[in-house]
């Protein structure tokens, strides 16, 4: 059934790519509505169908000459007609014949199959729900443009707080994990989420008790189940300054594991350079010296491993070295030990095999920087725990047991955050290089501008560029977010096939990074409410405004539904009291 | 330097004196329209029999002391005509004149209670007629390009008169009759409504209660002292009612003059001639008793200035009423583009040439 909404306007140009619609009295055509027009070829050779999205609507008193005629019309002395017209951006022409529609052609509201055709949903073999459109039909993303088959990566921009970037990233993950598009790889598809703000992501495994009836309805329309994330592993850094290793989290007491790196792992896996932030390596020869030291430490760690194997010992977590420092220590068991060892080799008793041809000043700069991060990093890199215990704190996002890994970096300092993200991505990258593309791994990382800024170089930025460019073939999919795409490395944003925009700052909206938004969408991006986003994908020529439903999983402690066991436990406690 | 400025001052004073002494004023209606005041010297006193004493003998301006009850609904009626193409035909000793024309009539219904104005009963006719009793025939003008709407010209009764002027009068008469019919139809449907028709009341059909609104002065129906009153009327004031019995026109009419406009668009403010803004209204005396005519005349002193147009919007302000101005524009729009229609007619005749 077609709803006739109006006719192609004859007083303004109608072209194959855009045209105006004169809306019939008593009908409504809104921004984002989707329309269909059939035009008969003037030579009688058939029918051409145009599909499009409304991107501008206006009404005006027709026949009124002056602005003040409005008062006359309102007072009832001047008759005037109201002209209600809408501008349509064409999204599809079937068959692909670029002739203009004829003035007076009937314009219908596109629903159901027409709507799918208009927005190219019909050609998507693997599609995942992206949210609800304004006309309460679901919008879809082509999963082939996410999983690397045709394109990869999602990039989300928007002002902090209002744009709901992380929430949308989670909704997408939820939608992907529960869609048929994954097929047989559904169970093995993994995701790694970095929690950068509060502890909001530490309740994803709990159902949300604030869901309303209409939210259930939207989930039903979208075909996404109302349930919390399953198989979630929560990881957090250990508390600083305590010998015991317990997670540094305030809100969630249970089921949280700690992540740590051993001194030996740091050296062997060449993670040393991740201790240095971008600005450190840009000046002087520091980068060269860091690379040399990293290599030396790696060799040292390999020697240690060999020695352990020879002695039939479990591989240790510390390093055994020649005596160093005032106390003639022979073991590097803490980050501080490592500092002192390097200080000895590079500054106090310069060893040319470590220092290379670098000047003393460079060595001093390196040591200075290491001391600078000692307090921040010391509790993350340990060599003083038994290897069995250490193994528990090993963080592997590809482990079979869990589908979703949430890593908290919120409580860490800036450099430590970069270290954790850098190291995890590096490990993931080299692991995926070995294992191959499928199943894919999703990485959700907010504040991309911090990790891959437009200016400067750093190991983690190189890694992110590498993921953006090669992740597609390796099966690493970056769901990145930032407040301002203009401050993020062009290659990282540019490689994302799916671009999402929430509320933008007005200066930011004018940047060329958002060229995929049409003029009207840019203006509207300044007004978007939380929960509304513009989604752009390669196959659909117009950005779609979508709403995504209230999360089915708790995103705050008060939303978390208690399980029956927990309720029973609380009741017990009360009774005892 | 000083002498120069002095002489300039003298000159300015001289010029001002000339304008003051001679009472020449700007004709504000614009040169495209027939001027609102067109009294030729000989004809200034109308040939009609005018009785200025029907309402009162005391000819001083008056305005009702208190506002009379005003009708809730008004209907303004107007028409437009256009000669689409002038025709000349016939053979040897006989020459016929004729024309393709388009007429449009319509109404604006003003609901004063709700404060709305809307177009209604807009009709467009395309007509073809000749003088010299030459019968016309239904003619379809095809559309060469694009749209599928052809132009259909209906034949109208020919007249005996056969001069080039016949073209205008043929079409004019059809339009006036259509206006008449529309007025009668609307009055029959809504008897409580005041129907105001733009232009003089004609003598077709049956007399009814339509109020005629004449915005141009062709004849001066008043003489002597009575005329002097016209110059003194303030906006919203009227003359007493007088009766007109034309020699040629059989219907007897009540009529009165009224100065339209508001205090800020009166001639004194704008430097117009003192007769600017004077309009004449008329009613059929057969259909409207004098008492009712007085009532309507009193209402008109409130209603007409209320719907008067402003010089910034309408070149014929304040005489041309705002709803009528809008109606004229709307009718003009619906009549179709003049150049386009003329071109179609030309190509129609060109195709006749090819066929023969």
PDB file of C-alpha atoms in Angstrom, chain A residues 262-382:
ATOM      1  CA  UNK A 262      56.159  -9.548  34.612  1.00  0.00           C
ATOM      2  CA  UNK A 263      59.537  -7.915  34.226  1.00  0.00           C
ATOM      3  CA  UNK A 264      60.622 -10.757  32.031  1.00  0.00           C
ATOM      4  CA  UNK A 265      57.583 -10.501  29.768  1.00  0.00           C
ATOM      5  CA  UNK A 266      58.147  -6.773  29.402  1.00  0.00           C
ATOM      6  CA  UNK A 267      61.678  -7.367  28.241  1.00  0.00           C
ATOM      7  CA  UNK A 268      61.198 -10.512  26.202  1.00  0.00           C
ATOM      8  CA  UNK A 269      58.178  -9.219  24.248  1.00  0.00           C
ATOM      9  CA  UNK A 270      59.900  -5.924  23.490  1.00  0.00           C
ATOM     10  CA  UNK A 271      57.312  -3.846  25.303  1.00  0.00           C
ATOM     11  CA  UNK A 272      59.913  -1.527  26.768  1.00  0.00           C
ATOM     12  CA  UNK A 273      59.355   1.226  24.196  1.00  0.00           C
ATOM     13  CA  UNK A 274      55.683   1.472  25.178  1.00  0.00           C
ATOM     14  CA  UNK A 275      56.852   3.007  28.434  1.00  0.00           C
ATOM     15  CA  UNK A 276      57.652   6.138  26.474  1.00  0.00           C
ATOM     16  CA  UNK A 277      54.960   8.434  25.293  1.00  0.00           C
ATOM     17  CA  UNK A 278      55.070  10.122  21.912  1.00  0.00           C
ATOM     18  CA  UNK A 279      56.609  13.371  22.978  1.00  0.00           C
ATOM     19  CA  UNK A 280      59.522  11.513  24.626  1.00  0.00           C
ATOM     20  CA  UNK A 281      60.658   9.856  21.456  1.00  0.00           C
ATOM     21  CA  UNK A 282      60.393  12.870  19.250  1.00  0.00           C
ATOM     22  CA  UNK A 283      63.320  14.733  20.747  1.00  0.00           C
ATOM     23  CA  UNK A 284      66.964  14.009  20.130  1.00  0.00           C
ATOM     24  CA  UNK A 285      68.285  10.484  19.903  1.00  0.00           C
ATOM     25  CA  UNK A 286      66.139   9.067  22.667  1.00  0.00           C
ATOM     26  CA  UNK A 287      64.212   6.853  20.257  1.00  0.00           C
ATOM     27  CA  UNK A 288      67.433   5.287  19.037  1.00  0.00           C
ATOM     28  CA  UNK A 289      68.684   4.606  22.535  1.00  0.00           C
ATOM     29  CA  UNK A 290      65.290   3.174  23.611  1.00  0.00           C
ATOM     30  CA  UNK A 291      65.348   0.785  20.669  1.00  0.00           C
ATOM     31  CA  UNK A 292      68.866  -0.339  21.581  1.00  0.00           C
ATOM     32  CA  UNK A 293      68.023  -0.863  25.227  1.00  0.00           C
ATOM     33  CA  UNK A 294      64.813  -2.704  24.312  1.00  0.00           C
ATOM     34  CA  UNK A 295      66.800  -5.100  22.161  1.00  0.00           C
ATOM     35  CA  UNK A 296      69.405  -5.637  24.866  1.00  0.00           C
ATOM     36  CA  UNK A 297      66.711  -6.351  27.469  1.00  0.00           C
ATOM     37  CA  UNK A 298      65.023  -8.790  25.114  1.00  0.00           C
ATOM     38  CA  UNK A 299      68.225 -10.702  24.679  1.00  0.00           C
ATOM     39  CA  UNK A 300      68.759 -10.719  28.432  1.00  0.00           C
ATOM     40  CA  UNK A 301      65.258 -12.099  28.977  1.00  0.00           C
ATOM     41  CA  UNK A 302      65.794 -14.797  26.355  1.00  0.00           C
ATOM     42  CA  UNK A 303      69.054 -15.801  28.056  1.00  0.00           C
ATOM     43  CA  UNK A 304      67.199 -16.039  31.359  1.00  0.00           C
ATOM     44  CA  UNK A 305      64.507 -18.202  29.786  1.00  0.00           C
ATOM     45  CA  UNK A 306      67.117 -20.517  28.346  1.00  0.00           C
ATOM     46  CA  UNK A 307      68.818 -20.784  31.725  1.00  0.00           C
ATOM     47  CA  UNK A 308      65.492 -21.633  33.391  1.00  0.00           C
ATOM     48  CA  UNK A 309      64.759 -24.293  30.805  1.00  0.00           C
ATOM     49  CA  UNK A 310      68.192 -25.821  31.192  1.00  0.00           C
ATOM     50  CA  UNK A 311      67.752 -26.022  34.945  1.00  0.00           C
ATOM     51  CA  UNK A 312      64.286 -27.515  34.383  1.00  0.00           C
ATOM     52  CA  UNK A 313      62.671 -24.699  36.263  1.00  0.00           C
ATOM     53  CA  UNK A 314      59.395 -23.021  35.584  1.00  0.00           C
ATOM     54  CA  UNK A 315      60.074 -19.858  33.568  1.00  0.00           C
ATOM     55  CA  UNK A 316      60.665 -17.072  36.036  1.00  0.00           C
ATOM     56  CA  UNK A 317      59.103 -13.654  36.109  1.00  0.00           C
ATOM     57  CA  UNK A 318      62.170 -11.705  37.141  1.00  0.00           C
ATOM     58  CA  UNK A 319      65.560 -11.214  35.494  1.00  0.00           C
ATOM     59  CA  UNK A 320      68.836 -12.592  36.770  1.00  0.00           C
ATOM     60  CA  UNK A 321      71.669 -10.229  35.953  1.00  0.00           C
ATOM     61  CA  UNK A 322      75.257  -9.447  36.882  1.00  0.00           C
ATOM     62  CA  UNK A 323      75.504  -7.540  40.149  1.00  0.00           C
ATOM     63  CA  UNK A 324      74.520  -3.906  39.879  1.00  0.00           C
ATOM     64  CA  UNK A 325      74.034  -0.864  42.057  1.00  0.00           C
ATOM     65  CA  UNK A 326      75.248  -0.093  45.530  1.00  0.00           C
ATOM     66  CA  UNK A 327      73.785  -3.305  47.009  1.00  0.00           C
ATOM     67  CA  UNK A 328      75.158  -5.485  44.261  1.00  0.00           C
ATOM     68  CA  UNK A 329      71.719  -6.853  43.472  1.00  0.00           C
ATOM     69  CA  UNK A 330      71.603  -9.793  41.096  1.00  0.00           C
ATOM     70  CA  UNK A 331      67.859  -9.928  40.514  1.00  0.00           C
ATOM     71  CA  UNK A 332      65.547  -7.450  38.867  1.00  0.00           C
ATOM     72  CA  UNK A 333      62.258  -8.011  40.687  1.00  0.00           C
ATOM     73  CA  UNK A 334      60.586  -4.635  40.606  1.00  0.00           C
ATOM     74  CA  UNK A 335      60.258  -1.775  38.184  1.00  0.00           C
ATOM     75  CA  UNK A 336      62.548   0.174  40.456  1.00  0.00           C
ATOM     76  CA  UNK A 337      65.167  -2.550  40.190  1.00  0.00           C
ATOM     77  CA  UNK A 338      64.952  -2.261  36.437  1.00  0.00           C
ATOM     78  CA  UNK A 339      65.531   1.477  36.688  1.00  0.00           C
ATOM     79  CA  UNK A 340      68.519   1.054  38.913  1.00  0.00           C
ATOM     80  CA  UNK A 341      69.940  -1.616  36.650  1.00  0.00           C
ATOM     81  CA  UNK A 342      69.628   0.614  33.585  1.00  0.00           C
ATOM     82  CA  UNK A 343      71.000   3.572  35.489  1.00  0.00           C
ATOM     83  CA  UNK A 344      74.012   1.497  36.352  1.00  0.00           C
ATOM     84  CA  UNK A 345      74.541   0.329  32.774  1.00  0.00           C
ATOM     85  CA  UNK A 346      73.936   3.655  31.081  1.00  0.00           C
ATOM     86  CA  UNK A 347      74.984   6.374  33.482  1.00  0.00           C
ATOM     87  CA  UNK A 348      76.917   5.244  36.521  1.00  0.00           C
ATOM     88  CA  UNK A 349      79.156   2.675  34.817  1.00  0.00           C
ATOM     89  CA  UNK A 350      78.451   3.259  31.133  1.00  0.00           C
ATOM     90  CA  UNK A 351      78.549  -0.006  29.234  1.00  0.00           C
ATOM     91  CA  UNK A 352      79.044   0.559  25.536  1.00  0.00           C
ATOM     92  CA  UNK A 353      77.122  -2.551  24.610  1.00  0.00           C
ATOM     93  CA  UNK A 354      74.059  -0.880  26.228  1.00  0.00           C
ATOM     94  CA  UNK A 355      74.774   2.736  25.511  1.00  0.00           C
ATOM     95  CA  UNK A 356      75.895   2.249  21.935  1.00  0.00           C
ATOM     96  CA  UNK A 357      77.127   5.432  20.408  1.00  0.00           C
ATOM     97  CA  UNK A 358      74.681   7.599  22.287  1.00  0.00           C
ATOM     98  CA  UNK A 359      75.796  10.629  24.241  1.00  0.00           C
ATOM     99  CA  UNK A 360      75.708  10.589  27.998  1.00  0.00           C
ATOM    100  CA  UNK A 361      73.037  13.282  27.953  1.00  0.00           C
ATOM    101  CA  UNK A 362      70.692  11.005  26.005  1.00  0.00           C
ATOM    102  CA  UNK A 363      71.208   8.226  28.532  1.00  0.00           C
ATOM    103  CA  UNK A 364      70.468  10.648  31.318  1.00  0.00           C
ATOM    104  CA  UNK A 365      67.307  11.770  29.570  1.00  0.00           C
ATOM    105  CA  UNK A 366      66.138   8.170  29.318  1.00  0.00           C
ATOM    106  CA  UNK A 367      66.798   7.495  32.981  1.00  0.00           C
ATOM    107  CA  UNK A 368      65.094  10.750  33.955  1.00  0.00           C
ATOM    108  CA  UNK A 369      61.984   9.765  32.081  1.00  0.00           C
ATOM    109  CA  UNK A 370      61.932   6.300  33.571  1.00  0.00           C
ATOM    110  CA  UNK A 371      62.157   7.772  37.058  1.00  0.00           C
ATOM    111  CA  UNK A 372      59.330  10.070  36.069  1.00  0.00           C
ATOM    112  CA  UNK A 373      56.977   7.163  35.451  1.00  0.00           C
ATOM    113  CA  UNK A 374      58.219   4.944  38.241  1.00  0.00           C
ATOM    114  CA  UNK A 375      55.352   5.876  40.509  1.00  0.00           C
ATOM    115  CA  UNK A 376      52.761   5.438  37.783  1.00  0.00           C
ATOM    116  CA  UNK A 377      54.034   2.162  36.392  1.00  0.00           C
ATOM    117  CA  UNK A 378      55.653   0.399  39.315  1.00  0.00           C
ATOM    118  CA  UNK A 379      52.555  -1.513  40.375  1.00  0.00           C
ATOM    119  CA  UNK A 380      51.821  -2.815  36.875  1.00  0.00           C
ATOM    120  CA  UNK A 381      55.181  -4.445  36.243  1.00  0.00           C
ATOM    121  CA  UNK A 382      56.205  -6.979  38.836  1.00  0.00           C
TER     122      UNK A 382
END
